[in-house]
Tab-separated table of C-alpha atoms in Angstrom:
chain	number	residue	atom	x	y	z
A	174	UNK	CA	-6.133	-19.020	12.061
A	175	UNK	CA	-3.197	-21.532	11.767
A	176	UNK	CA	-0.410	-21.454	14.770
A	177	UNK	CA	2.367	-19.549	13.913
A	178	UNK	CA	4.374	-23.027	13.745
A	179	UNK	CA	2.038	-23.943	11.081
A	180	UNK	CA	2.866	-20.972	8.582
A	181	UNK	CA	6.190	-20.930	9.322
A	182	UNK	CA	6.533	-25.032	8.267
A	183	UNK	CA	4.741	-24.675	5.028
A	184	UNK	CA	6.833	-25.800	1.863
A	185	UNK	CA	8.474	-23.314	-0.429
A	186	UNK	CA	11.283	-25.109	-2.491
A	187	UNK	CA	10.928	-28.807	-3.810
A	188	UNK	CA	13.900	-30.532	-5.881
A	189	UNK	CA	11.097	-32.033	-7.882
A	190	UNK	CA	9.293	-28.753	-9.349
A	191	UNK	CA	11.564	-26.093	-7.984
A	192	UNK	CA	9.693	-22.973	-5.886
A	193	UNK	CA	5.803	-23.237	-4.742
A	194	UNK	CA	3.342	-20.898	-4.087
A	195	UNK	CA	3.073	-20.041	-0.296
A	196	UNK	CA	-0.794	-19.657	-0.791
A	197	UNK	CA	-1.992	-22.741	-3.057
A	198	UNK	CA	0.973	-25.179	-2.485
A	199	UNK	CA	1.348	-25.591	-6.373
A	200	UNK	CA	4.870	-24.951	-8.100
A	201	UNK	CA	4.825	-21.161	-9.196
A	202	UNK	CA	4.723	-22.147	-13.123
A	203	UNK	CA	1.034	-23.748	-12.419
A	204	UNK	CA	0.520	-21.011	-9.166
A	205	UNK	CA	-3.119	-19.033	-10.571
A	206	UNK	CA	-3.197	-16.772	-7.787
A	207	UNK	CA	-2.626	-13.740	-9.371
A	208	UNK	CA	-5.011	-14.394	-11.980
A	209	UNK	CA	-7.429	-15.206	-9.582
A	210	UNK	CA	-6.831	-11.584	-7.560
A	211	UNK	CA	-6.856	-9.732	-10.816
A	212	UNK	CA	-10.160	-11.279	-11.604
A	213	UNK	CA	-11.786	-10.638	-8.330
A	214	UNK	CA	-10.308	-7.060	-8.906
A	215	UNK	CA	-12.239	-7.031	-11.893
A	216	UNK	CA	-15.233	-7.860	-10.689
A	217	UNK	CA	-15.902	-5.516	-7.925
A	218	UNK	CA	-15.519	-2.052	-10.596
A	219	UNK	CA	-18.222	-0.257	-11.181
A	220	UNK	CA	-16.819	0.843	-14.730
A	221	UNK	CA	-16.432	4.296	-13.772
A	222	UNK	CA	-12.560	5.277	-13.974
A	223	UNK	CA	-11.955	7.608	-11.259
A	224	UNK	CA	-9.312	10.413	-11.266
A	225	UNK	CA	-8.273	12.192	-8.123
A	226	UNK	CA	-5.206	14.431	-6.433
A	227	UNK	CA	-3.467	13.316	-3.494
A	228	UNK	CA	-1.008	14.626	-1.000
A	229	UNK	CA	-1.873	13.088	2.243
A	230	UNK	CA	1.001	11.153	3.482
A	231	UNK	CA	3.552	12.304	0.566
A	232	UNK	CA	5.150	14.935	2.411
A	233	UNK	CA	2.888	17.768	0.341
A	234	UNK	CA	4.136	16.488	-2.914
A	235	UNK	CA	1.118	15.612	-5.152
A	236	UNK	CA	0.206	12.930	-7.191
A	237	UNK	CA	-2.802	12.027	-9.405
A	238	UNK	CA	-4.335	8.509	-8.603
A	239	UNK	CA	-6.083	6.316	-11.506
A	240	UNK	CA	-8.473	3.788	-10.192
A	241	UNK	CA	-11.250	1.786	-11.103
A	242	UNK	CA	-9.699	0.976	-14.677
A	243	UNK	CA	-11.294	-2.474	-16.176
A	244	UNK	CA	-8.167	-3.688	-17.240
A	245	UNK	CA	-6.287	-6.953	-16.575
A	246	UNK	CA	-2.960	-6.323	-14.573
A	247	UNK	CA	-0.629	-6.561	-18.353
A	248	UNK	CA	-3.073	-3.926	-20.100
A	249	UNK	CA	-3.166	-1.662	-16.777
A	250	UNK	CA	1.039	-1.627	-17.075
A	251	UNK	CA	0.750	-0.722	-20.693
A	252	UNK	CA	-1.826	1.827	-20.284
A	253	UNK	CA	0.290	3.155	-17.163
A	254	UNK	CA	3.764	3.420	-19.346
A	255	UNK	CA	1.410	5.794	-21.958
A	256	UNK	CA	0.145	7.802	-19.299
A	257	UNK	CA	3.472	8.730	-17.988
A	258	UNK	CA	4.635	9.524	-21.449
A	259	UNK	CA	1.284	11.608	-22.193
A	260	UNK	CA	2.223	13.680	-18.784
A	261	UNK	CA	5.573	13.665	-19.133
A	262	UNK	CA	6.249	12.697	-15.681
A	263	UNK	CA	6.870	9.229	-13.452
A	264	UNK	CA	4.354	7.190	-11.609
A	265	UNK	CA	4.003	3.641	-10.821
A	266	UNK	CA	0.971	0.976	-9.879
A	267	UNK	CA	0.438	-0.024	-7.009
A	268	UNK	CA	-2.350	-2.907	-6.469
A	269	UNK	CA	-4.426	-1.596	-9.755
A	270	UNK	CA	-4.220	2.336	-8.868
A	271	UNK	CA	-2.143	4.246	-11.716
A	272	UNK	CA	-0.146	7.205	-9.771
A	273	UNK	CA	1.208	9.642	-11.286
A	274	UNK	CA	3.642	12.627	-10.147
A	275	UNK	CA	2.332	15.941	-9.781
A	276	UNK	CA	-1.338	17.526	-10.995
A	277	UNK	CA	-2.660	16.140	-14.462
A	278	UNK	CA	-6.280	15.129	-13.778
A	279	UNK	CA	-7.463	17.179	-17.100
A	280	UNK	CA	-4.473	15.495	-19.075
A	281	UNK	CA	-5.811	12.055	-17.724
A	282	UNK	CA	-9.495	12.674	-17.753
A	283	UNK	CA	-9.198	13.857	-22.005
A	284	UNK	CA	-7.103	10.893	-22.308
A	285	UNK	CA	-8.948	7.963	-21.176
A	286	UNK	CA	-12.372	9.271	-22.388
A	287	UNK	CA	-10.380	9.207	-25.869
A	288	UNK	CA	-9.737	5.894	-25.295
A	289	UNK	CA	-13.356	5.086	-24.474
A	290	UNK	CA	-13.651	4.720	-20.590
A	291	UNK	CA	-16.172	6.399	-18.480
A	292	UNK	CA	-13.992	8.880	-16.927
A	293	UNK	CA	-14.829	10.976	-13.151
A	294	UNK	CA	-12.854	13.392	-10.728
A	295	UNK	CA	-13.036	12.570	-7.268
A	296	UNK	CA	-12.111	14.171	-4.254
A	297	UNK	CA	-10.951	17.880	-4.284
C-alpha cells in the first residue's frame, strides 16, 4: 500500500487536458474505469435476476432489491426508471442493485420474466 503522502500527491487537474482520473492517471474524457467495473460486474452474474425484500437498516421501512440484472450500467438506469413507473413508487441504484420503495416482488418478478430474464425471490 502507498504512504499516505503518496495518495495524497497524485495529480488531479492539468492545464493541458483539464481533470484526470485519480485511479488510471488519464484525463477523464479517455478515463475507462467505469467501463472496466461494469464489465467485471458483468462477468461475475450468474444470469439469474434475483428479487428480494429488505428492511434491515431502513428504520422498518421496506424496499424491494433487484440484483443480478445482465445489463450494462445505461440499460440498468433505463430499466430502473420503468420499474418505478410499473410500481408506481421511487427507488434508485446503487452499485447495479435496483431498489425500490415498499413491497412489489410479484410486480417485479411478472415484469422482468416478460421481458425475458430468468427471474428468482430470495430471502423471506
Amino acid at each position: 500500500m502507498a504512504s499516505l503522502q503518496d495518495q495524497l500527491s497524485g495529480l488531479v487537474y492539468s492545464t493541458e487536458h483539464g481533470d484526470i482520473c485519480p485511479d488510471c492517471h488519464h484525463p477523464l474524457d479517455d478515463c475507462r474505469c467505469a467501463e472496466q467495473a461494469d464489465a467485471a460486474r458483468l462477468a461475475e452474474l450468474d444470469g439469474i435476476v434475483r428479487i428480494r425484500r429488505e428492511t434491515s437498516g431502513r428504520k422498518g421501512k421496506g424496499v424491494t432489491t433487484v440484483s443480478g440484472v445482465p445489463l450494462v450500467e445505461s440499460e440498468l438506469k433505463a430499466l430502473a426508471k420503468t420499474l418505478k413507473k410499473r410500481c408506481g413508487t421511487g427507488g434508485s441504484l446503487k452499485e447495479g442493485v435496483i431498489e425500490i420503495q415498499g413491497d412489489h416482488r410479484e410486480v417485479l418478478r411478472a415484469e422482468l420474466e416478460r421481458r425475458g430474464f430468468s427471474v428468482k425471490l430470495a430471502g423471506g
